[in-house]
Coordinates of N, CA and C and ligand atoms in Angstrom, one line a residue:
M1 N -13.1 -6.3 -8.4 CA -11.4 -7.0 -8.3 C -11.3 -6.4 -6.5
R2 N -11.3 -7.3 -6.2 CA -10.8 -6.7 -4.6 C -9.1 -7.4 -4.2
I3 N -8.1 -6.7 -4.2 CA -7.1 -6.9 -3.8 C -6.3 -6.4 -3.3
V4 N -5.2 -7.4 -2.6 CA -5.1 -6.4 -0.9 C -3.3 -7.3 -1.5
L5 N -2.9 -5.4 -1.6 CA -1.1 -5.5 -1.7 C -0.2 -5.6 -0.1
L6 N 0.8 -7.1 -0.2 CA 1.4 -7.4 1.0 C 3.0 -6.9 0.7
G7 N 3.7 -6.9 1.7 CA 5.2 -6.2 0.4 C 5.9 -5.7 2.1
P8 N 7.1 -5.8 2.5 CA 8.4 -4.5 3.2 C 7.8 -3.0 2.3
P9 N 8.4 -2.1 3.2 CA 8.3 -1.2 2.7 C 9.6 -0.9 2.3
G10 N 9.1 -0.8 0.9 CA 10.2 -0.4 0.1 C 9.9 -1.8 -1.1
A11 N 8.5 -2.6 -1.1 CA 8.4 -3.2 -2.0 C 8.0 -2.7 -2.9
G12 N 7.3 -1.0 -3.6 CA 7.4 -1.4 -4.5 C 5.4 -1.3 -4.6
K13 N 4.6 -1.2 -3.5 CA 3.6 -1.7 -3.0 C 2.3 -0.7 -3.9
G14 N 2.8 0.8 -3.7 CA 2.8 2.4 -3.7 C 2.0 2.6 -5.5
T15 N 3.6 2.0 -5.4 CA 3.6 1.7 -7.4 C 2.4 1.4 -8.5
Q16 N 2.8 -0.6 -7.8 CA 1.9 -1.7 -8.5 C 0.6 -0.6 -8.2
A17 N 0.6 -0.8 -7.0 CA -1.1 0.3 -7.0 C -1.7 1.4 -7.6
A18 N -1.0 2.2 -7.8 CA -1.3 3.3 -8.4 C -1.3 3.0 -10.0
L19 N -0.1 1.6 -11.0 CA -0.6 1.6 -12.1 C -1.4 0.6 -11.8
L20 N -2.5 -0.4 -11.3 CA -3.0 -1.2 -11.8 C -5.1 -0.2 -11.2
A21 N -4.5 0.2 -10.3 CA -5.9 1.7 -9.8 C -6.3 2.2 -11.2
R22 N -5.3 2.6 -11.5 CA -5.4 3.6 -13.2 C -6.1 2.9 -14.0
R23 N -4.6 1.3 -14.5 CA -5.1 0.6 -15.4 C -6.5 0.2 -15.4
D24 N -7.1 -0.4 -14.5 CA -8.0 -0.7 -13.9 C -9.4 -0.4 -14.0
G25 N -9.4 0.9 -13.3 CA -10.1 1.5 -12.8 C -10.4 1.1 -11.5
L26 N -9.5 1.6 -10.0 CA -10.1 0.7 -9.0 C -9.8 1.9 -8.0
A27 N -10.2 1.8 -6.6 CA -9.7 3.0 -5.9 C -9.4 2.5 -5.1
H28 N -8.0 3.4 -5.4 CA -5.8 2.9 -4.9 C -6.2 3.4 -3.1
V29 N -6.5 2.4 -1.8 CA -7.1 3.5 -0.5 C -5.2 2.6 -0.2
A30 N -4.7 3.7 0.2 CA -3.6 3.8 0.6 C -3.3 4.5 2.4
T31 N -3.1 2.8 2.6 CA -3.3 3.5 5.3 C -2.6 4.4 4.8
G32 N -0.7 4.9 4.6 CA -0.4 5.6 4.3 C -0.3 6.5 4.1
D33 N -1.0 6.9 2.9 CA -1.3 7.9 2.3 C -2.0 9.1 3.1
L34 N -3.5 8.0 3.5 CA -4.1 8.8 4.0 C -3.7 9.4 5.6
F35 N -3.0 8.0 6.1 CA -2.4 8.8 8.1 C -1.7 10.0 6.9
R36 N -0.7 10.8 6.6 CA 0.2 11.5 6.0 C -1.1 13.1 5.5
A37 N -1.7 12.6 4.9 CA -2.7 13.3 4.3 C -3.3 13.6 6.3
H38 N -4.3 13.6 7.0 CA -4.9 14.0 8.3 C -3.1 14.1 9.3
L39 N -2.3 13.9 9.0 CA -1.4 14.4 10.2 C -1.4 16.0 8.7
D40 N -1.0 16.2 7.7 CA -0.6 17.2 6.7 C -2.1 18.1 6.7
R41 N -2.2 17.5 7.3 CA -4.1 19.2 7.4 C -3.9 18.9 9.0
G42 N -3.8 18.5 10.2 CA -3.9 18.6 11.9 C -4.4 18.2 12.2
T43 N -5.4 16.6 11.7 CA -6.5 16.4 12.3 C -6.8 15.9 13.1
E44 N -7.6 15.4 14.4 CA -7.7 14.0 15.7 C -6.6 13.3 15.6
L45 N -7.2 13.0 14.4 CA -6.8 11.2 14.0 C -5.1 11.6 13.5
G46 N -4.9 12.8 12.5 CA -3.1 13.0 13.0 C -2.5 13.0 13.5
K47 N -2.7 13.7 15.0 CA -2.2 14.0 16.6 C -2.3 12.9 16.7
Q48 N -2.8 12.0 17.1 CA -3.2 10.7 17.2 C -2.3 9.3 17.0
V49 N -1.8 9.8 15.6 CA -1.6 8.7 14.7 C 0.2 8.8 14.2
K50 N 0.4 10.6 15.4 CA 1.7 11.1 14.8 C 3.2 10.2 15.5
S51 N 3.2 9.9 17.0 CA 3.7 9.3 17.5 C 4.3 7.5 16.8
Y52 N 3.7 7.4 16.2 CA 3.6 5.6 16.1 C 4.8 5.5 14.4
M53 N 3.8 6.6 13.5 CA 4.6 6.9 12.5 C 6.0 6.9 12.4
D54 N 5.8 8.2 13.3 CA 8.0 8.9 13.2 C 8.4 7.3 13.5
R55 N 7.9 6.6 14.8 CA 8.7 5.9 14.8 C 9.1 4.7 14.3
G56 N 8.4 4.3 13.1 CA 8.0 3.0 12.6 C 7.0 1.6 13.1
A57 N 6.2 2.1 13.9 CA 5.3 1.2 15.0 C 3.8 1.2 13.9
L58 N 3.4 0.5 14.7 CA 1.7 0.6 14.1 C 0.5 0.7 14.6
V59 N 0.1 1.8 13.8 CA -1.0 2.9 14.7 C -2.2 1.4 15.0
P60 N -1.9 1.6 16.1 CA -3.5 0.7 16.5 C -4.2 0.3 15.1
D61 N -5.1 -1.5 15.9 CA -5.6 -1.8 15.1 C -6.7 -1.4 13.9
G62 N -7.5 -0.3 15.7 CA -9.0 -0.4 16.1 C -9.4 0.9 14.5
V63 N -8.1 2.5 14.9 CA -8.2 3.3 14.7 C -8.5 2.5 12.9
T64 N -7.0 2.0 13.2 CA -6.4 2.0 11.5 C -8.6 1.4 10.7
T65 N -8.6 0.2 10.9 CA -9.4 -0.9 10.1 C -10.6 0.5 10.4
R66 N -11.0 1.4 11.5 CA -12.0 2.2 11.3 C -11.6 3.5 10.1
M67 N -10.3 3.7 9.9 CA -10.3 4.7 8.9 C -11.1 3.7 7.3
V68 N -10.2 2.4 7.1 CA -10.4 2.0 6.1 C -11.4 2.0 5.9
L69 N -12.3 1.3 6.6 CA -13.5 1.5 6.5 C -14.6 3.1 5.8
E70 N -14.2 3.1 6.8 CA -14.5 4.8 6.9 C -15.0 5.8 4.3
R71 N -13.0 5.1 4.8 CA -12.8 5.9 3.5 C -13.6 4.1 1.9
F72 N -14.0 3.0 2.4 CA -15.0 2.4 1.5 C -16.4 2.2 1.2
E73 N -16.9 3.7 2.5 CA -17.2 4.3 1.6 C -17.9 5.7 0.9
E74 N -17.2 6.2 1.0 CA -16.7 7.7 -0.2 C -16.7 6.5 -1.2
P75 N -17.1 7.3 -2.2 CA -17.3 7.2 -3.3 C -16.2 6.5 -4.3
G76 N -16.4 5.2 -5.0 CA -15.3 5.0 -6.0 C -14.6 3.0 -5.2
A77 N -15.0 3.2 -4.5 CA -14.5 2.0 -3.5 C -14.7 0.2 -4.1
Q78 N -16.8 0.7 -4.3 CA -17.8 0.3 -4.1 C -17.4 -1.6 -4.8
D79 N -17.1 -0.9 -7.4 CA -16.7 -1.3 -7.9 C -15.4 -2.0 -7.7
G80 N -14.6 -2.7 -6.1 CA -12.9 -2.5 -6.3 C -12.6 -1.7 -5.4
F81 N -11.3 -2.4 -5.2 CA -9.9 -1.7 -5.1 C -8.9 -2.9 -4.6
V82 N -7.8 -1.6 -4.5 CA -6.0 -1.9 -4.8 C -5.6 -1.9 -3.1
L83 N -5.9 -2.1 -1.9 CA -5.9 -2.2 -0.7 C -3.8 -2.9 -0.5
D84 N -3.6 -0.8 -0.3 CA -1.8 -0.7 0.0 C -1.5 -0.5 1.1
G85 N -0.9 -1.5 1.9 CA -0.3 -0.8 2.9 C -1.9 -1.6 4.0
F86 N -2.4 -1.8 4.0 CA -4.1 -2.4 4.8 C -4.3 -3.8 3.9
P87 N -4.1 -4.9 4.7 CA -3.9 -5.7 6.4 C -2.6 -4.9 6.7
R88 N -2.3 -4.8 7.4 CA -1.2 -5.2 8.5 C -0.8 -6.2 9.4
T89 N -1.9 -6.8 10.3 CA -2.2 -7.8 11.2 C -2.9 -8.5 10.7
I90 N -3.0 -9.8 11.3 CA -3.7 -10.8 11.3 C -5.6 -10.1 11.7
P91 N -5.1 -9.1 13.2 CA -6.7 -8.6 13.5 C -7.1 -7.7 12.7
Q92 N -6.2 -7.6 11.8 CA -7.2 -6.5 10.5 C -7.6 -7.0 8.9
A93 N -6.4 -8.1 9.3 CA -7.4 -8.9 7.8 C -8.5 -9.7 8.3
E94 N -8.1 -10.0 9.8 CA -9.8 -10.9 10.0 C -10.9 -10.2 10.2
A95 N -10.8 -8.5 10.7 CA -12.2 -6.8 10.4 C -12.2 -7.0 10.0
L96 N -11.1 -7.1 8.2 CA -11.8 -6.6 6.8 C -12.5 -7.9 6.6
D97 N -12.1 -8.8 6.3 CA -13.2 -10.2 5.3 C -14.5 -10.1 6.8
A98 N -14.9 -10.1 7.6 CA -15.7 -10.1 8.4 C -16.2 -8.5 7.9
A99 N -15.8 -7.5 7.8 CA -16.6 -6.6 6.7 C -17.7 -6.9 5.5
L100 N -16.1 -6.8 4.7 CA -16.6 -7.5 3.2 C -18.0 -8.2 3.4
A101 N -17.2 -9.4 3.6 CA -18.8 -10.3 4.3 C -20.1 -10.7 4.4
D102 N -20.0 -9.0 5.1 CA -21.7 -8.1 5.5 C -21.9 -7.6 5.0
A103 N -21.5 -7.9 3.7 CA -21.6 -6.8 2.7 C -21.2 -8.2 0.7
G104 N -21.4 -9.2 1.4 CA -21.3 -9.9 0.3 C -20.2 -9.6 -0.8
Q105 N -18.9 -9.1 0.0 CA -17.7 -9.6 -1.3 C -17.1 -10.3 -0.2
A106 N -15.8 -10.7 -0.9 CA -15.0 -10.6 -0.2 C -13.7 -10.4 -1.0
I107 N -12.5 -10.1 -0.4 CA -11.0 -10.2 -1.0 C -11.3 -11.7 -2.3
D108 N -11.0 -11.1 -3.3 CA -10.2 -11.8 -4.8 C -8.5 -12.7 -4.9
R109 N -8.1 -11.4 -4.5 CA -6.3 -12.2 -4.6 C -5.5 -11.0 -4.1
A110 N -4.1 -11.3 -3.2 CA -3.2 -11.1 -1.9 C -2.4 -11.5 -3.0
L111 N -1.4 -10.3 -3.3 CA 0.1 -10.1 -3.8 C 1.5 -10.1 -2.8
L112 N 1.6 -11.1 -3.0 CA 2.6 -10.7 -1.8 C 4.1 -10.0 -2.8
I113 N 4.8 -8.9 -3.1 CA 5.8 -8.2 -3.3 C 6.6 -9.0 -2.5
E114 N 7.6 -9.5 -3.2 CA 9.0 -10.0 -2.0 C 10.9 -9.0 -2.6
V115 N 10.8 -8.5 -1.7 CA 12.5 -8.2 -2.5 C 13.2 -7.9 -1.1
E116 N 14.4 -8.0 -1.4 CA 15.4 -8.9 -0.7 C 15.9 -7.2 0.1
R117 N 16.3 -7.6 1.4 CA 16.9 -6.7 2.8 C 17.7 -5.7 1.5
E118 N 18.4 -5.6 1.2 CA 19.8 -4.6 0.8 C 18.8 -3.6 0.0
E119 N 18.0 -4.3 -1.3 CA 18.3 -3.6 -1.6 C 16.9 -2.2 -1.0
L120 N 16.0 -3.1 -0.4 CA 14.9 -2.0 0.1 C 15.2 -1.4 0.9
G121 N 16.4 -1.1 1.2 CA 17.0 -0.3 2.3 C 17.1 0.6 1.1
R122 N 18.1 0.7 -0.1 CA 18.5 1.5 -1.3 C 17.4 1.9 -2.3
R123 N 16.1 1.7 -1.4 CA 15.0 2.0 -2.6 C 14.8 3.0 -2.0
L124 N 14.7 2.8 0.1 CA 14.0 3.8 0.7 C 15.0 5.7 0.3
A125 N 16.4 4.3 0.5 CA 16.8 6.1 1.7 C 17.0 7.1 0.0
G126 N 16.7 6.5 -1.3 CA 16.4 7.5 -2.5 C 15.0 8.0 -3.1
R127 N 14.3 7.5 -2.5 CA 13.0 7.9 -2.8 C 12.1 9.0 -2.1
W128 N 11.4 10.1 -3.1 CA 10.6 11.3 -3.1 C 9.2 10.9 -3.1
I129 N 8.4 11.4 -2.6 CA 7.3 11.5 -2.9 C 6.5 13.3 -3.8
C130 N 5.4 13.0 -3.6 CA 4.2 14.7 -4.1 C 3.9 14.6 -3.3
R131 N 4.0 16.0 -1.8 CA 3.0 16.4 -1.8 C 0.9 16.3 -1.9
G132 N 1.5 16.5 -3.2 CA 0.2 16.7 -3.9 C -0.3 16.4 -3.8
C133 N 0.2 14.9 -5.3 CA -0.5 13.5 -5.2 C 0.2 12.6 -5.4
Q134 N 1.2 12.7 -4.1 CA 1.1 11.8 -3.8 C 2.3 10.2 -4.4
T135 N 2.1 10.9 -5.6 CA 3.3 9.8 -6.8 C 4.6 10.1 -6.5
L136 N 5.9 8.6 -6.7 CA 6.8 8.7 -5.9 C 7.6 8.8 -7.5
Y137 N 8.7 8.9 -6.7 CA 10.1 9.0 -7.1 C 10.9 8.1 -7.3
H138 N 12.0 8.2 -7.6 CA 13.4 7.2 -6.9 C 14.6 8.5 -7.7
E139 N 15.2 9.0 -7.1 CA 17.0 9.8 -7.6 C 17.5 9.2 -8.5
R140 N 17.2 7.6 -8.4 CA 18.2 6.9 -9.6 C 17.2 6.0 -11.3
S141 N 15.9 5.4 -9.9 CA 15.5 5.0 -11.3 C 14.2 5.2 -11.6
A142 N 13.9 6.3 -11.2 CA 12.8 7.0 -11.6 C 12.5 8.4 -11.1
P143 N 13.6 9.2 -11.9 CA 13.7 10.7 -11.2 C 12.7 11.6 -11.4
P144 N 11.5 13.0 -10.9 CA 11.0 13.4 -12.0 C 12.4 14.6 -12.9
A145 N 11.5 15.0 -14.3 CA 11.9 15.9 -15.0 C 13.5 17.0 -14.2
K146 N 12.3 18.1 -12.5 CA 12.8 18.8 -13.1 C 12.7 18.3 -10.8
A147 N 14.0 18.4 -10.9 CA 14.9 18.5 -9.0 C 13.6 18.4 -8.0
G148 N 13.3 17.8 -7.7 CA 11.8 18.6 -6.4 C 10.1 19.1 -7.6
I149 N 10.5 18.6 -7.6 CA 8.9 18.7 -8.8 C 8.8 17.6 -9.4
C150 N 7.4 17.5 -9.1 CA 6.4 16.6 -9.6 C 5.9 16.9 -10.8
D151 N 6.3 15.6 -11.6 CA 6.5 15.9 -13.3 C 4.9 15.9 -13.4
A152 N 3.9 15.0 -12.7 CA 2.6 14.8 -13.0 C 1.7 16.7 -12.5
C153 N 1.8 16.7 -11.3 CA 1.2 17.8 -10.6 C 1.9 19.6 -10.3
G154 N 3.3 19.5 -10.8 CA 3.7 20.2 -10.8 C 3.7 21.0 -8.5
G155 N 3.9 19.8 -7.8 CA 4.2 19.9 -6.3 C 5.6 19.9 -6.6
E156 N 5.0 20.4 -4.4 CA 6.8 19.8 -4.3 C 7.0 18.0 -3.6
L157 N 7.8 17.8 -4.1 CA 9.0 16.7 -3.5 C 9.0 16.9 -2.7
Y158 N 8.8 15.7 -1.3 CA 9.2 15.2 0.0 C 10.3 14.2 0.1
Q159 N 11.4 14.3 0.6 CA 11.4 12.6 2.0 C 11.1 12.2 3.1
R160 N 9.9 11.1 3.0 CA 9.6 10.3 4.3 C 10.2 11.0 5.2
G161 N 10.0 11.1 6.4 CA 11.1 10.9 8.1 C 11.3 10.1 8.4
D162 N 9.9 9.1 7.8 CA 10.0 7.8 8.3 C 10.7 6.4 6.7
D163 N 12.6 7.6 6.5 CA 12.9 6.0 5.3 C 13.8 7.1 5.7
K164 N 14.3 7.6 7.0 CA 15.4 7.1 7.9 C 16.2 6.0 8.3
P165 N 17.5 6.2 7.4 CA 17.6 4.5 7.7 C 17.6 3.4 9.3
E166 N 17.8 4.6 10.6 CA 17.1 4.0 11.4 C 15.9 3.9 11.9
V167 N 15.0 3.8 11.3 CA 13.6 4.0 11.3 C 13.1 2.7 10.7
V168 N 13.7 3.2 8.9 CA 13.8 2.0 8.6 C 14.3 0.6 8.8
S169 N 14.9 0.4 9.6 CA 15.1 -0.8 10.6 C 14.0 -0.9 11.5
V170 N 13.2 0.2 12.1 CA 12.2 -0.3 13.3 C 11.5 -1.3 12.0
R171 N 10.9 -0.4 11.0 CA 9.9 -0.9 10.2 C 9.5 -1.8 9.6
L172 N 11.1 -3.1 9.4 CA 11.0 -3.8 8.1 C 11.3 -5.3 9.1
E173 N 11.6 -4.7 10.6 CA 11.4 -6.0 12.1 C 9.7 -5.7 12.4
T174 N 9.0 -4.7 12.2 CA 7.2 -4.7 12.7 C 7.0 -5.6 11.2
Y175 N 7.5 -5.7 9.8 CA 6.7 -5.8 9.0 C 6.9 -7.2 9.0
E176 N 8.3 -8.0 8.6 CA 8.4 -9.4 9.1 C 7.2 -10.0 11.0
K177 N 7.9 -9.4 12.3 CA 6.7 -9.7 13.2 C 5.1 -9.6 13.0
E178 N 4.9 -8.1 12.9 CA 3.4 -8.2 12.2 C 2.7 -8.6 11.1
T179 N 2.9 -8.6 9.9 CA 2.1 -8.4 8.3 C 3.1 -10.1 8.1
G180 N 4.1 -10.6 8.6 CA 4.9 -11.2 7.8 C 3.9 -12.7 7.8
P181 N 3.2 -13.3 9.1 CA 1.7 -13.9 8.9 C 0.6 -13.9 8.3
L182 N 0.5 -12.5 7.6 CA -0.9 -12.6 6.6 C -0.6 -13.3 5.3
A183 N 0.6 -14.1 5.3 CA 0.9 -14.4 4.0 C 0.1 -15.9 4.1
G184 N 0.5 -16.5 5.2 CA 0.3 -17.6 5.0 C -1.3 -17.6 5.5
Y185 N -2.3 -16.5 5.8 CA -3.0 -16.1 6.5 C -4.1 -16.3 5.1
Y186 N -3.7 -15.8 4.0 CA -4.2 -15.6 2.7 C -3.8 -17.3 1.2
E187 N -2.9 -17.2 2.1 CA -2.4 -18.9 1.7 C -3.6 -19.5 2.0
R188 N -4.2 -19.5 2.9 CA -4.5 -21.2 3.5 C -6.0 -20.4 2.7
Q189 N -6.4 -19.4 2.3 CA -7.7 -19.3 2.1 C -7.9 -18.9 0.6
G190 N -6.5 -19.5 -0.5 CA -5.5 -20.0 -1.7 C -6.0 -18.3 -2.2
K191 N -6.3 -17.3 -1.7 CA -5.0 -15.9 -2.3 C -4.2 -15.4 -2.7
L192 N -3.4 -16.4 -2.5 CA -2.2 -15.9 -2.2 C -0.7 -15.5 -3.3
A193 N -0.3 -14.8 -3.8 CA 0.2 -14.8 -4.9 C 1.5 -14.3 -5.1
R194 N 2.9 -15.7 -5.0 CA 4.0 -14.8 -4.5 C 4.8 -13.2 -6.1
I195 N 5.1 -12.7 -5.7 CA 5.9 -11.3 -7.0 C 7.0 -11.5 -7.0
D196 N 7.5 -11.3 -7.8 CA 9.4 -10.9 -7.8 C 9.9 -9.6 -8.0
G197 N 9.9 -8.7 -6.6 CA 9.6 -7.1 -6.8 C 10.6 -7.4 -6.9
G198 N 11.7 -7.5 -7.2 CA 13.2 -7.3 -8.1 C 13.6 -6.9 -8.7
G199 N 13.5 -6.9 -9.7 CA 12.7 -5.5 -11.2 C 12.1 -4.5 -11.6
A200 N 12.4 -4.2 -12.8 CA 11.8 -3.1 -13.5 C 10.8 -3.2 -12.4
V201 N 10.0 -1.6 -12.8 CA 8.2 -1.7 -12.4 C 7.9 -2.4 -13.5
E202 N 8.4 -2.5 -15.6 CA 7.3 -2.9 -16.3 C 6.9 -4.7 -15.8
A203 N 8.3 -5.1 -15.5 CA 9.0 -6.7 -15.1 C 7.2 -7.2 -13.8
V204 N 7.9 -6.1 -13.1 CA 6.6 -6.8 -12.3 C 4.7 -6.3 -12.5
A205 N 4.6 -5.6 -12.4 CA 3.5 -5.0 -13.3 C 2.8 -6.4 -14.3
K206 N 3.7 -6.7 -14.9 CA 3.4 -8.0 -16.0 C 3.4 -9.0 -15.2
Q207 N 4.4 -9.3 -14.2 CA 3.7 -10.6 -13.5 C 2.4 -10.2 -12.2
I208 N 1.9 -9.5 -11.9 CA 1.1 -8.9 -11.3 C -0.3 -9.3 -11.4
T209 N -0.3 -8.7 -13.0 CA -1.8 -8.7 -14.6 C -1.5 -10.4 -15.0
S210 N -0.3 -11.7 -14.5 CA -0.7 -12.9 -15.2 C -1.5 -12.9 -13.3
S211 N -1.0 -13.4 -12.6 CA -2.0 -13.5 -11.4 C -3.3 -12.8 -10.9
I212 N -3.7 -12.0 -11.5 CA -4.7 -11.6 -11.3 C -5.7 -12.2 -12.9
G213 N -5.5 -12.9 -14.2 CA -6.0 -13.5 -14.8 C -5.8 -11.9 -15.8
G214 N -5.3 -11.7 -15.9 CA -5.2 -9.9 -17.6 C -6.1 -9.5 -16.8
R215 N -6.3 -8.5 -18.0 CA -7.2 -7.2 -17.8 C -8.3 -7.1 -16.7
V216 N -8.9 -6.9 -15.5 CA -9.4 -6.4 -15.0 C -11.6 -6.2 -16.1
A217 N -10.5 -4.7 -16.8 CA -11.7 -3.4 -17.6 C -12.3 -4.8 -18.6
V218 N -11.2 -5.5 -19.0 CA -11.6 -6.2 -20.0 C -12.7 -7.5 -19.5
A219 N -12.4 -8.1 -18.3 CA -13.8 -8.8 -18.1 C -14.6 -8.4 -17.4
A220 N -15.0 -6.9 -16.9 CA -15.7 -6.2 -16.7 C -16.1 -5.8 -18.1
A221 N -15.9 -5.4 -18.8 CA -16.2 -5.0 -20.9 C -17.3 -6.0 -21.0
D222 N -16.4 -7.4 -21.3 CA -16.6 -8.3 -20.8 C -18.4 -8.9 -20.6
V223 N -18.5 -8.5 -19.2 CA -20.1 -9.0 -18.4 C -20.8 -7.8 -19.5
T224 N -20.6 -7.1 -19.2 CA -21.8 -5.8 -19.4 C -22.7 -6.3 -21.1
V225 N -21.1 -6.7 -22.2 CA -22.1 -7.0 -23.2 C -22.9 -8.1 -22.8
E226 N -22.4 -9.5 -22.1 CA -23.6 -10.0 -22.1 C -24.4 -10.2 -21.3
Ligands
AMP301 P1 3.4 3.3 4.7 O1 3.1 4.5 3.7 O2 2.0 2.2 4.2 O3 4.4 2.6 5.0 O4 3.0 3.4 5.9 C1 3.2 4.2 7.3 C2 3.7 4.3 7.9 O5 1.5 5.0 8.6 C3 3.6 2.9 9.2 O6 4.9 3.4 9.4 C4 2.1 2.7 10.0 O7 3.2 3.4 11.0 C5 1.1 3.3 9.6 N1 0.9 2.9 9.0 C6 -0.1 2.5 7.9 N2 -1.0 0.4 7.9 C7 -1.1 0.8 9.0 C8 -1.6 -0.2 9.1 N3 -1.9 -1.0 8.7 N4 -1.3 -0.4 10.4 C9 -1.4 0.4 11.0 N5 0.1 1.4 11.1 C10 -0.2 1.7 10.1

C-alpha cells in the first residue's frame, strides 16, 4: 500500500501517519522530519534548507524530491509507505508518479485531512516534539506523563521554531497556494478521500481505516495464505 497524506500544518498528518505505519508495517516517510534531522546533524543539505524552513517557505522541488527518492532506496520502503508532507506541489506529485511508474508502482490512495483554520492555530501553538524519536505531544490533548520528557524514549521535548504564530500564517498561506491544487490532482486520478480531521485521534484514524479498505496487514496476510 502506498499512501499520501495531505492536509494543512496541524491537521494531524504526523500523528495519523505514525499510527498507520506502525499498524500496517508501512514505512513512515515525513519530509519535515527528514529535513529537521539534517538540520540537527548540520549536514550540507541541512544548511541549504534552513532559511526556507525558518520562514515557513517550501524547500525547492528538486532538492525535496531527490531526498524522498533516496529514502525509498533504503530498507523498509519497498513494501509500502505513508508519505507525510510530500508531495506538496504539483511538480513533486508528478515526479513521484513518474518515479513510481518506472518501478511499476503507483500511489494507491491520497487522504486529505481537513481541519478548520482556528483549530490548526490552537494545535500548532501547543505542540511539542521529541528530539529523539519525533513522537508528537500536545499540551492540552496529548500531554506527556512528565513535562518536557518523551514517554516513548525519554528524549527531550521541544517546540518547533516554525510553529510560532507569524510563521504559521505563512505556512498556511503556502499550503493553500502550493499544496491545495494536489486535491484536484489526486481527485482526477480517482484516488482522493476527504477525512474530517476535526475530531479525536481515534475518530480520525477510524475514517482513514475505512477509506483505505480496512487493515492492510490483514490483506497482505490473506495474499500469503493463498
Ligand atoms: P513539516 O514538518 O511537514 O511541517 O515541514 C516543515 C518544513 O519543511 C516546511 O515548512 C518546509 O519548509 C519543509 N518541507 C517539508 N516537506 C516539504 C516538501 N514536500 N516540499 C518542500 N518543503 C518541504
